[in-house]
Coordinates of C-alpha atoms in Angstrom, one line a residue:
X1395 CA 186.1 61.5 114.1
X1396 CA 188.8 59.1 113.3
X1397 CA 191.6 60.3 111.2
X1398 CA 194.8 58.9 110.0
X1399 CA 197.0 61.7 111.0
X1400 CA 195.9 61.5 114.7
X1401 CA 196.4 57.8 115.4
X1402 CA 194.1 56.7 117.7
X1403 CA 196.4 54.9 120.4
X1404 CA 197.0 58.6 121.1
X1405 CA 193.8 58.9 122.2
X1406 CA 193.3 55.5 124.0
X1407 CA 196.5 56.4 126.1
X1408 CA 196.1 59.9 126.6
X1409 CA 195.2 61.8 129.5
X1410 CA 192.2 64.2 129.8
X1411 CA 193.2 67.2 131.3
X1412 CA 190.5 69.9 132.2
X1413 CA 190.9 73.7 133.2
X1414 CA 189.2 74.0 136.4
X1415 CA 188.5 78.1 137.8
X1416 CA 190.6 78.7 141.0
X1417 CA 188.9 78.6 144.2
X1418 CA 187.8 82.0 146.0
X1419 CA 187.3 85.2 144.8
X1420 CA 191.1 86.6 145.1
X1421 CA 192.7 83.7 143.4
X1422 CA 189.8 83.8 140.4
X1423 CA 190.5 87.7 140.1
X1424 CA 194.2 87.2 139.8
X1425 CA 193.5 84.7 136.9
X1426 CA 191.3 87.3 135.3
X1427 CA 194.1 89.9 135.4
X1428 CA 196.4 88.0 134.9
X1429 CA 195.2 88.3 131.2
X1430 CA 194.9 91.7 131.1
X1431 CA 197.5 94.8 130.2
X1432 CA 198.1 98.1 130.8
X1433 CA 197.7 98.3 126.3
X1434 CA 194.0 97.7 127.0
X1435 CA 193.0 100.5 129.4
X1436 CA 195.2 102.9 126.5
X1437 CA 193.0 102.0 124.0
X1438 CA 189.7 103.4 125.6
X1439 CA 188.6 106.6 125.7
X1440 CA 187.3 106.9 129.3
X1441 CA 190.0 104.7 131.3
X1442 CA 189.0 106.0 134.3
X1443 CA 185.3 104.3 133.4
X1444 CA 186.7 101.2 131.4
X1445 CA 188.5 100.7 134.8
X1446 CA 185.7 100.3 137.1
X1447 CA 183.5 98.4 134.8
X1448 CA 185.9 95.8 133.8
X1449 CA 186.9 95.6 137.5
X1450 CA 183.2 95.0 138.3
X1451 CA 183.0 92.2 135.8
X1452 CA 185.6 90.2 136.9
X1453 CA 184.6 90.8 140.4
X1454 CA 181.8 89.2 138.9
X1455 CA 182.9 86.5 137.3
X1456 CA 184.6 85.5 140.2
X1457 CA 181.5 86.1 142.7
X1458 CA 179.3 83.4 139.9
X1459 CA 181.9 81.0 140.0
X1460 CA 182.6 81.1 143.3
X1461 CA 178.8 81.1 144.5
X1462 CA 178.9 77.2 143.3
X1463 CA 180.6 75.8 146.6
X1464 CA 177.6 77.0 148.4
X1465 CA 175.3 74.4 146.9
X1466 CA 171.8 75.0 146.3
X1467 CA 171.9 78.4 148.2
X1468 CA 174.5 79.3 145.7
X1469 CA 172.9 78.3 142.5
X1470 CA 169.4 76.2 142.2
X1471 CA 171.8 74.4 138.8
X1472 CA 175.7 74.4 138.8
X1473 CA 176.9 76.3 136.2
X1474 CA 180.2 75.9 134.4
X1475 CA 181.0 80.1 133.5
X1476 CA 184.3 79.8 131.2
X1477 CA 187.1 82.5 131.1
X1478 CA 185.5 83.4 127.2
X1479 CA 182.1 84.5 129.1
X1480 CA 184.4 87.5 130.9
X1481 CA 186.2 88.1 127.7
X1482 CA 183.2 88.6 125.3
X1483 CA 181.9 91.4 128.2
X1484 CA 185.0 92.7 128.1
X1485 CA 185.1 93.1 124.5
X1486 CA 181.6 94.7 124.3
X1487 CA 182.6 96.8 127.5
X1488 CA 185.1 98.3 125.3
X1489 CA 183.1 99.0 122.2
X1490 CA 180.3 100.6 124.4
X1491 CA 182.3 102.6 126.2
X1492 CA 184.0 104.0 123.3
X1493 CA 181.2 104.4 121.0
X1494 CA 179.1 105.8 123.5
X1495 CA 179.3 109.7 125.4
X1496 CA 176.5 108.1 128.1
X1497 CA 177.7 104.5 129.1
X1498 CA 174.8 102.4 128.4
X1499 CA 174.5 100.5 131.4
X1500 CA 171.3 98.7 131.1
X1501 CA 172.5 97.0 127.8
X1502 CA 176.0 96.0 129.6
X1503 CA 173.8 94.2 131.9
X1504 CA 171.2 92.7 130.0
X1505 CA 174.1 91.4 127.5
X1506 CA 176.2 90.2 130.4
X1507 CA 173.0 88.8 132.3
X1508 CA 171.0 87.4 129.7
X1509 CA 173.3 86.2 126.8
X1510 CA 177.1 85.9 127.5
X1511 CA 176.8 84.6 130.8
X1512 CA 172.7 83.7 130.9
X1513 CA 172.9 81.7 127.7
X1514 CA 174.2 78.7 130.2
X1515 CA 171.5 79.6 132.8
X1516 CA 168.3 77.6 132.2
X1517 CA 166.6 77.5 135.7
X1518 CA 164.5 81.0 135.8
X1519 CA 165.3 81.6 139.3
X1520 CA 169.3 81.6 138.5
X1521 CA 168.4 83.8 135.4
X1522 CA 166.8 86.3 138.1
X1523 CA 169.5 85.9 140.6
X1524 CA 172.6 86.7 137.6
X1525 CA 171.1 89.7 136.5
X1526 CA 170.2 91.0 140.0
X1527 CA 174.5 90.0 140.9
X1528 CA 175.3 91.8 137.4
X1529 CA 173.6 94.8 138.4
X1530 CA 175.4 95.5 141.7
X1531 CA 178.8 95.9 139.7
X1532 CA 177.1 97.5 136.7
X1533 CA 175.9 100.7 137.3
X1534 CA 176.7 104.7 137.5
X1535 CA 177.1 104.2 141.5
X1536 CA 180.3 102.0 140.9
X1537 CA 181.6 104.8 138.6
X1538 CA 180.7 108.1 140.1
X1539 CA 181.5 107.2 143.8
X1540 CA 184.6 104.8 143.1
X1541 CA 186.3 102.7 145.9
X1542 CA 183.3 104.9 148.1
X1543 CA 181.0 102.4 146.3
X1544 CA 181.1 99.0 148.6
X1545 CA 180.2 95.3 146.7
X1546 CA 179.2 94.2 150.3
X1547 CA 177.8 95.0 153.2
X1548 CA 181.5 94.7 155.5
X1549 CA 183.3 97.7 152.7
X1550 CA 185.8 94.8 152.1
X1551 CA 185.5 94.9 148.3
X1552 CA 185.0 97.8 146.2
X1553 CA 186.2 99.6 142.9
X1554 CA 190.1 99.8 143.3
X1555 CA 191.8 103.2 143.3
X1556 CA 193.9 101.8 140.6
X1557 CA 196.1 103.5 137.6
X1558 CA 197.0 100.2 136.3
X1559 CA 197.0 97.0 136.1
X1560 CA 200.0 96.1 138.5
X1561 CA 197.9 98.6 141.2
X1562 CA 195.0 96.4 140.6
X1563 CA 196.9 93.4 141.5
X1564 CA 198.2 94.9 144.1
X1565 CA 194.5 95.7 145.9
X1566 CA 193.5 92.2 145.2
X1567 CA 196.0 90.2 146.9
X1568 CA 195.0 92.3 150.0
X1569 CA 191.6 90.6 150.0
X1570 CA 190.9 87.8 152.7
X1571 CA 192.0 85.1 151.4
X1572 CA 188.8 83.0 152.4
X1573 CA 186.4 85.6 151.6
X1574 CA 183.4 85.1 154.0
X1575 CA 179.7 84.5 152.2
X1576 CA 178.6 87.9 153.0
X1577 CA 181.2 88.8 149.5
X1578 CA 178.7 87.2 147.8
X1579 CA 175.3 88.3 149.4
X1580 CA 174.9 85.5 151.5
X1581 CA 174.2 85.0 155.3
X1582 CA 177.2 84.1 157.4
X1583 CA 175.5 80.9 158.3
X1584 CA 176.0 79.3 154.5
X1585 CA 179.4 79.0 155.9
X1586 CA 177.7 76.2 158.2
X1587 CA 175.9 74.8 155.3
X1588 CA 178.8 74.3 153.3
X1589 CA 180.7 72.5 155.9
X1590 CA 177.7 70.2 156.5
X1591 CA 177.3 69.3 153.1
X1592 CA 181.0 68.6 152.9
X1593 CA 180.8 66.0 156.3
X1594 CA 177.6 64.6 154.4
X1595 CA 179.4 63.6 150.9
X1596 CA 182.5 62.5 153.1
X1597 CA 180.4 60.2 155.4
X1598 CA 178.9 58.9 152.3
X1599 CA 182.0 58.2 150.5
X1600 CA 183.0 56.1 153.4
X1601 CA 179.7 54.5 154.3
X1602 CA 180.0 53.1 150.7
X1603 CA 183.2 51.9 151.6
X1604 CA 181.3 49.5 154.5
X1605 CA 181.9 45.7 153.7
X1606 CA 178.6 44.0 153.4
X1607 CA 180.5 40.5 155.5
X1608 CA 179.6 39.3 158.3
X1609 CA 179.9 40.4 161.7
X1610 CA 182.7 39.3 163.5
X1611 CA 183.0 38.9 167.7
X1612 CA 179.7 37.6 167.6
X1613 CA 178.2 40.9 165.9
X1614 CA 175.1 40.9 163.8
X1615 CA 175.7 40.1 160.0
X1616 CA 174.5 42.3 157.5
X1617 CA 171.7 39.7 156.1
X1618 CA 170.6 40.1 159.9
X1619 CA 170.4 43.2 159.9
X1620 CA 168.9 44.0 157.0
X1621 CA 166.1 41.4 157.9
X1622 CA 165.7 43.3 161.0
X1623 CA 165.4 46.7 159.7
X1624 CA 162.1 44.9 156.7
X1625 CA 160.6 43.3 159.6
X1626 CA 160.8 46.5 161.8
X1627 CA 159.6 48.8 158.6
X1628 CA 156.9 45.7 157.6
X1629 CA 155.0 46.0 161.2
X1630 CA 154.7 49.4 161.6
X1631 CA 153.6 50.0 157.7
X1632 CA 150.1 51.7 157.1
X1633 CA 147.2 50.0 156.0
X1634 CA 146.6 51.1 152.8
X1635 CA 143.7 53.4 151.6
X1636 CA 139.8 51.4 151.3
X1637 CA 139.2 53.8 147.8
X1638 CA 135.8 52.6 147.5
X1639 CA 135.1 53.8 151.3
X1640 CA 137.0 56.8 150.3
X1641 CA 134.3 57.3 147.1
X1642 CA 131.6 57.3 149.2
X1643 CA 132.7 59.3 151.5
X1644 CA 134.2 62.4 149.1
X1645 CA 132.0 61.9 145.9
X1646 CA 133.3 63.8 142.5
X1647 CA 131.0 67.0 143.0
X1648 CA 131.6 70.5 141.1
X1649 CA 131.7 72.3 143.6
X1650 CA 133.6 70.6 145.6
X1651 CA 137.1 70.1 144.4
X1652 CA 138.5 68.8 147.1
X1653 CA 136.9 65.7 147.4
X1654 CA 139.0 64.6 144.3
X1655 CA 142.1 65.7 145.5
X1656 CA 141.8 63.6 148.7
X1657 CA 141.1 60.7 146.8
X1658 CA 144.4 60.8 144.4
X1659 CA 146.4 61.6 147.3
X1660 CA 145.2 58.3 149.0
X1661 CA 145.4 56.4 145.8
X1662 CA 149.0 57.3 145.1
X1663 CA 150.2 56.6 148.6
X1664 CA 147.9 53.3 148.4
X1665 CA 150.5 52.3 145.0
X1666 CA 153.7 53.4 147.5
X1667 CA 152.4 50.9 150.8
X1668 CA 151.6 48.0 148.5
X1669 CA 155.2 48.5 146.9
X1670 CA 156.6 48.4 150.1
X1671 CA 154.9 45.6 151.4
X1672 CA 155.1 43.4 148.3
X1673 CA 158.9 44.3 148.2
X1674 CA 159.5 43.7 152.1
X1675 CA 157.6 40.3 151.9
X1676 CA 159.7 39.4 149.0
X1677 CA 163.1 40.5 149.7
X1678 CA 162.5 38.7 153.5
X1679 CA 161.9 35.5 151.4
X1680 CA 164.8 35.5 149.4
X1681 CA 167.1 36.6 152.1
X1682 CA 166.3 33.2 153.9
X1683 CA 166.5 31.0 150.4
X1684 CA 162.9 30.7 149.6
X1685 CA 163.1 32.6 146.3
X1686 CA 165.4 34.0 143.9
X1687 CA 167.1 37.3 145.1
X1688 CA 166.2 39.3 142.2
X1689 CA 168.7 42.6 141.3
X1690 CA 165.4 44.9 142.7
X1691 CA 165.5 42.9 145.8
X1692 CA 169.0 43.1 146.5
X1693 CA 169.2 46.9 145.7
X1694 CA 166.4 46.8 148.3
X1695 CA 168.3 45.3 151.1
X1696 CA 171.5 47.2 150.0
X1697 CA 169.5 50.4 150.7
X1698 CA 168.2 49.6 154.0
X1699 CA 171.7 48.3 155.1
X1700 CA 172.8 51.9 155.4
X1701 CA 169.8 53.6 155.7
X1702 CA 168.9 55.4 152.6
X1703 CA 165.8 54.8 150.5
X1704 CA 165.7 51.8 147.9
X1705 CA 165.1 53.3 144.4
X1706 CA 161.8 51.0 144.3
X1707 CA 160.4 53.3 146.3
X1708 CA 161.3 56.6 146.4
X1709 CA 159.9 55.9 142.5
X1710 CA 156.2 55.6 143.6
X1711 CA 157.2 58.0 146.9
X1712 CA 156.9 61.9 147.2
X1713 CA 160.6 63.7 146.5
X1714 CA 162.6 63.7 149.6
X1715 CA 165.9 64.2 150.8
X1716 CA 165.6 62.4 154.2
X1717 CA 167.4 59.4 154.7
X1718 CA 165.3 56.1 155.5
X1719 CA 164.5 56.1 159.0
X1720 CA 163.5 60.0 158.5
X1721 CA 161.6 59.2 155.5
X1722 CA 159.6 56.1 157.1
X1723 CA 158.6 58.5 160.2
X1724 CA 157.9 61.1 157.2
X1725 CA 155.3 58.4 155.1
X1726 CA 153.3 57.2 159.0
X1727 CA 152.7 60.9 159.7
X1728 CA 151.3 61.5 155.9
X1729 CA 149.4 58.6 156.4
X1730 CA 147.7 59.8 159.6
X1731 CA 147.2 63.1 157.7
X1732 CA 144.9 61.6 154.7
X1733 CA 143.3 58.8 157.4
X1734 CA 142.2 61.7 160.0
X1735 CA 140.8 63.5 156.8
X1736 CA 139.3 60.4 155.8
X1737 CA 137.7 59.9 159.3
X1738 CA 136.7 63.5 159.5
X1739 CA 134.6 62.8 156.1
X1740 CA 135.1 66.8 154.9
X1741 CA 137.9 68.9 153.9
X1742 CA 139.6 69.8 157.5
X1743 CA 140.2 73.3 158.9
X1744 CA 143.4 73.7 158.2
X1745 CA 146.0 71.3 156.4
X1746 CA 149.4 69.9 156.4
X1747 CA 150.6 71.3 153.5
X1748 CA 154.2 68.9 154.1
X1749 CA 152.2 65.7 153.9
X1750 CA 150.5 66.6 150.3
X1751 CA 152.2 64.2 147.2
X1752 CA 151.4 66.9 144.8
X1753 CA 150.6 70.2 146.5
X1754 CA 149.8 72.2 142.7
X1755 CA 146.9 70.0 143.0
X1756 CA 145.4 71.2 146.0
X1757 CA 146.1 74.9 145.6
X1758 CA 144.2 74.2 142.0
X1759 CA 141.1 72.5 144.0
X1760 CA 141.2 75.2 146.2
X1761 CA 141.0 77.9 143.4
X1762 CA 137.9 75.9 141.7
X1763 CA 136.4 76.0 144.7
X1764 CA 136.6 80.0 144.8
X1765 CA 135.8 80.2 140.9
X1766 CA 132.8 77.9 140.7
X1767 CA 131.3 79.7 143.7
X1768 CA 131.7 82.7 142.6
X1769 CA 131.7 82.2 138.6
X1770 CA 134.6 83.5 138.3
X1771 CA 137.0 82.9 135.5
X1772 CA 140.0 80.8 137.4
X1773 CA 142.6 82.2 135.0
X1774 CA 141.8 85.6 136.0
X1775 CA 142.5 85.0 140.1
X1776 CA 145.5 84.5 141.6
X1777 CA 146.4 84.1 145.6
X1778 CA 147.0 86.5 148.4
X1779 CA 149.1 85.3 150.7
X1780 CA 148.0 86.6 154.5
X1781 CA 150.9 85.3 157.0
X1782 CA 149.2 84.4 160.4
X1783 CA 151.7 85.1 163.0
X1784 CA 149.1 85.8 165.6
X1785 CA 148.6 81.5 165.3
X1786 CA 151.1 79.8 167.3
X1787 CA 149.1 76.1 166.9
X1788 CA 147.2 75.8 164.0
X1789 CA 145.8 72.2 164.8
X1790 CA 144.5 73.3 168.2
X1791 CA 143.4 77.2 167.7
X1792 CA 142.0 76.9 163.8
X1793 CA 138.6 75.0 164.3
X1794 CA 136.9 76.3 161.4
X1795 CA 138.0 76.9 157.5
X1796 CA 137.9 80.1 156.0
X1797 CA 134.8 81.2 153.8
X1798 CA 137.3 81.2 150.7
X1799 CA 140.7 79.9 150.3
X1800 CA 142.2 77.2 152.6
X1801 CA 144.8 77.8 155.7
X1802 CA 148.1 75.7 155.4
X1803 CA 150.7 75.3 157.7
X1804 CA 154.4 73.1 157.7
X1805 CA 156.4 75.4 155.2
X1806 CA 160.2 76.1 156.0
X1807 CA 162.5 79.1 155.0
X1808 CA 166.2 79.3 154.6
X1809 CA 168.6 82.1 154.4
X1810 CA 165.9 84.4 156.4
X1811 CA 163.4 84.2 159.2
X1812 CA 159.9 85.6 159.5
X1813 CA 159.9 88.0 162.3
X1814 CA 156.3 87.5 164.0
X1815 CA 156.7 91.3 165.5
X1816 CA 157.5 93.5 162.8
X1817 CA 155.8 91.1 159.9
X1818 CA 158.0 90.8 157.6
X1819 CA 161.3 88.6 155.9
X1820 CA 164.4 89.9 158.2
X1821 CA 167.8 88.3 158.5
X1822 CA 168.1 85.0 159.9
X1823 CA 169.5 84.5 163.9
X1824 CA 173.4 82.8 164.2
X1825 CA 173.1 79.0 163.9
X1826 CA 169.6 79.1 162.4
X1827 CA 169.7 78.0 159.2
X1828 CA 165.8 77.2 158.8
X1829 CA 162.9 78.7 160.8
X1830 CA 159.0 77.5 160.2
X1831 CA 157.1 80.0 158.6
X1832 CA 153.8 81.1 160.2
X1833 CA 150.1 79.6 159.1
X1834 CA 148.9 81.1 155.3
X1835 CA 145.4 81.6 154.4
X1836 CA 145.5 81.4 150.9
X1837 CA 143.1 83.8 149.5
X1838 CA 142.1 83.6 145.7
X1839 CA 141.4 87.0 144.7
X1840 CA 140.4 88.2 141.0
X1841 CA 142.8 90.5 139.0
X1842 CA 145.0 90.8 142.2
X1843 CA 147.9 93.3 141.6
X1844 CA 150.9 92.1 143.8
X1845 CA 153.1 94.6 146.0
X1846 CA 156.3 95.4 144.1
X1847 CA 158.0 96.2 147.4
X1848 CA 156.5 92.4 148.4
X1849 CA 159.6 89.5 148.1
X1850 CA 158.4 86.5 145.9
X1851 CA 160.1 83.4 147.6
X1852 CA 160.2 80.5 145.9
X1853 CA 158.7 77.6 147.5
X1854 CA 160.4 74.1 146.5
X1855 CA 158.9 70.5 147.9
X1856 CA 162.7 69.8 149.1
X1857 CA 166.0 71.7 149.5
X1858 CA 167.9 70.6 146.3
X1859 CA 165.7 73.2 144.7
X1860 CA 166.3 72.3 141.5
X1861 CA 163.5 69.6 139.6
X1862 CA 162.6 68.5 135.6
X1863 CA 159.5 69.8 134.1
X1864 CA 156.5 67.7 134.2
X1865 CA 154.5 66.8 131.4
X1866 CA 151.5 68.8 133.0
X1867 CA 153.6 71.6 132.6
X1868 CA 154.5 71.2 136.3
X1869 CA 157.9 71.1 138.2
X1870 CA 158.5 67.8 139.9
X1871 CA 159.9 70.3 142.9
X1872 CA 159.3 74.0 142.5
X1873 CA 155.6 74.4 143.7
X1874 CA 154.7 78.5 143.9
X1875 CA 156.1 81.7 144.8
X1876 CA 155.0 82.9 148.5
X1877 CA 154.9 87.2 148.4
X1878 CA 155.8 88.1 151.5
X1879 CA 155.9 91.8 153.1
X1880 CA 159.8 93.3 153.5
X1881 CA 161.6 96.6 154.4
X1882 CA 164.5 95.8 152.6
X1883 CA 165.5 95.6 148.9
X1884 CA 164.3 92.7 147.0
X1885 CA 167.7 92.0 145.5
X1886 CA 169.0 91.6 148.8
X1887 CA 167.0 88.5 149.7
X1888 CA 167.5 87.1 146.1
X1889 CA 171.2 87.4 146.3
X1890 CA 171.0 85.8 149.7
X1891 CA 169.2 82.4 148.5
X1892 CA 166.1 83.1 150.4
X1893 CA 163.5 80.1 149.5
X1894 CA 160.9 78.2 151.3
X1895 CA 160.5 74.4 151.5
X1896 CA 157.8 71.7 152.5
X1897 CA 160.3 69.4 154.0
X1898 CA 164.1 69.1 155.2
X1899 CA 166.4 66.7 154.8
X1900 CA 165.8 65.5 158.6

């Protein structure tokens, strides 16, 4: 608001200056302490207790913020966790700990989880993933056993055997300095992720430093290569979709769902090939002077110049990640997909579940398939997920579909592996940071109670995970949750990322 005793030249010359966390946990737990006394452990009743638990919630803190350079692994949304989140728990650890004989653990968490720190969280996987972090600090273990209790699985970090806060300082600066991602519950191959996704912004940083001139030593220019890479894309694009072949073929019948799913998928990539083509024809025009280069067309050809995808058409495209070449590859073998179904003339055996535009659709057709043969109420059935691992080539060895449901294959996990012996989520090998998951029959079945000891895995359409609500109350990447059998604790595999996709970023 302007005001005449804060002149606003101030402001115009001034410079913004922002408080940024410190980077790794030993260096964000130092901060933390840094604001604490020896006063505050005097005024609680239960030192010993206050000790541990505020301990465990700047370990915490640190562990949230921290998680953040790991990328979508880390969090599906960065969040920005201030200093004032860890004070308000520390405040309320005090007054529970004092008021109360029994420490009330499960409010501690649910405060710390759901409202100090929560209240930023809006993705409901994150919102899972804090309280499930929260808990493994919060809790009578961390109290009763001490430094016995470990955070993680290497006995690195645990409850200091502290008598103040000078002791406590002491313990952390004897932490690794770069703590590896198993401190926060991650695999040891995030490590590898994180330095890839470093190289990838740095390579992109300088390829947007590339000069658009000309070529020099007799090199190509960039108008020549541009026109290259449209006439290379414009001969091997697919024909488009004939709908009213396409009509006839899969007729709108009620029990038969299907038939209209086919036919949207082939009508939206029909609006995504004549987009290309018009564009390519255009922008091949006006790069030799025959028309005007509009600011579409010149985006266009700025896009194909360093391979990426022009906005034009990733806006009538699925979501990807891959970069142009990758993506054109990606849109032929789609193509193929819906023009062998459309040969075929029926729903096929088994389908690519990768090459589907909007896969909610087609696990919706498949469930109105189960309900109107069956009469069943669709809201009360749900799917069982049966994992195939006995099928090594779906294409070749699944001839025939299922009497109910639909068998999918071309779904990809990260942060664990299925093991096709023991059946079921283990860790993932060194140096693999995503394994193909086996064939699914998806089986509707009515009032279905899932396995608590089952991990739900989300299941995203690309690997930024995180995606905008869609009018049709659908996510524009999120697609379901996969239940899938496991020995270990669930809040193992959620602290570790674990999440299945439809496609990579290659």
């Amino acid at each position: 608001m302007p005001a005449k005793s804060f002149p606003v030249q101030v402001l115009q010359n001034g410079v913004k200056m922002t408080n940024e966390p410190p980077s790794g946990l030993r260096a964000n737990l130092l901060r933390s302490y840094s604001l604490v006394t020896d006063k505050l452990f005097e005024e609680s009743n239960k030192p010993a207790v206050f000790r541990t638990l505020l301990f465990g919630f700047c370990f915490f803190h640190a562990v949230v913020q921290d998680r953040r350079k790991f990328g979508p692994i880390g969090w599906n949304i960065p969040y920005g966790f201030t200093p004032e989140d860890l004070a308000v728990c520390r405040q309320q650890l005090m007054e529970f700990v004092n008021k109360y004989d029994d420490v009330p653990y499960k409010v501690l968490n649910f405060l710390g989880a759901n409202i100090n720190y929560g209240g930023r969280v809006t993705d409901d996987k994150d919102k899972l993933l804090i309280s499930t972090i929260l808990q493994t600090y919060i809790n009578p273990e961390a109290v009763e056993q001490q430094q016995e209790y470990k955070y993680s699985q290497s006995g690195l970090y645990h409850p200091p055997e502290a008598e103040n806060v000078e002791e406590t300082i002491e313990y952390v600066r004897g932490m690794p300095l770069y703590p590896m991602p198993e401190a926060f519950g991650l695999h040891d191959n995030c490590n590898i992720t994180c330095a890839q996704d470093e190289a990838h912004k740095l390579l992109i940083g300088m390829q947007s430093m590339v000069s658009a001139g000309g070529g020099g030593d007799g090199g190509k220019s960039a108008d020549d290569v541009m026109d290259e890479t449209a006439a290379g894309i414009q001969e091997r694009l697919p024909t488009p979709f004939a709908l009213d072949i396409c009509e006839e073929k899969f007729p709108t019948l009620y029990e038969e769902s299907m038939n209209t799913v086919v036919k949207q998928e082939c009508l939206r990539y029909n609006k995504l090939l004549k987009e290309m083509d018009s564009s390519l024809r255009s922008f091949r025009k006006a790069i030799k002077g025959l028309i005007v280069m509009t600011a579409d067309l010149e985006q266009v050809g700025k896009s194909m110049f360093v391979n990426e995808v022009p906005e034009l058409w990733a806006k009538k495209g699925p979501l990807s990640l891959k970069p142009l070449s990758s993506w054109f590859l990606d849109i032929i073998a789609r193509c193929q997909f819906f023009q062998a179904w459309n040969d075929l003339g029926r729903t096929p055996p088994v389908h690519w579940i990768s090459g589907i535009f909007f896969p909610q659709a087609f696990f919706t057709g498949a469930m109105q398939n189960f309900a109107r043969k069956y009469g069943e109420e669709i809201d009360l059935l749900s799917y069982r997920h049966k994992v195939m691992s006995e099928v090594q080539d779906p294409k070749r060895e699944l001839t025939k579909p299922p009497e109910d449901g639909v068998y999918i294959y071309g779904i990809f996990q990260e942060g664990a592996r299925w093991d096709r012996t023991s059946q079921q989520v283990e860790e993932s090998k060194p140096k693999e940071l995503f394994t193909e998951l086996p064939t699914f029959w998806f089986l509707p079945v009515k009032n279905r109670v899932p396995d608590p000891a089952d991990y739900r895995c989300p299941c995203y359409k690309v690997l930024s995970r995180k995606g905008t609500l869609l009018t049709t109350g659908h996510s524009t990447n999120f697609v379901l949750y996969l239940e899938l059998p496991t020995d270990q604790p669930i809040s193992k595999w959620i602290k570790a990322g674990v999440a299945a996709f439809l496609a990579l970023k290659h």
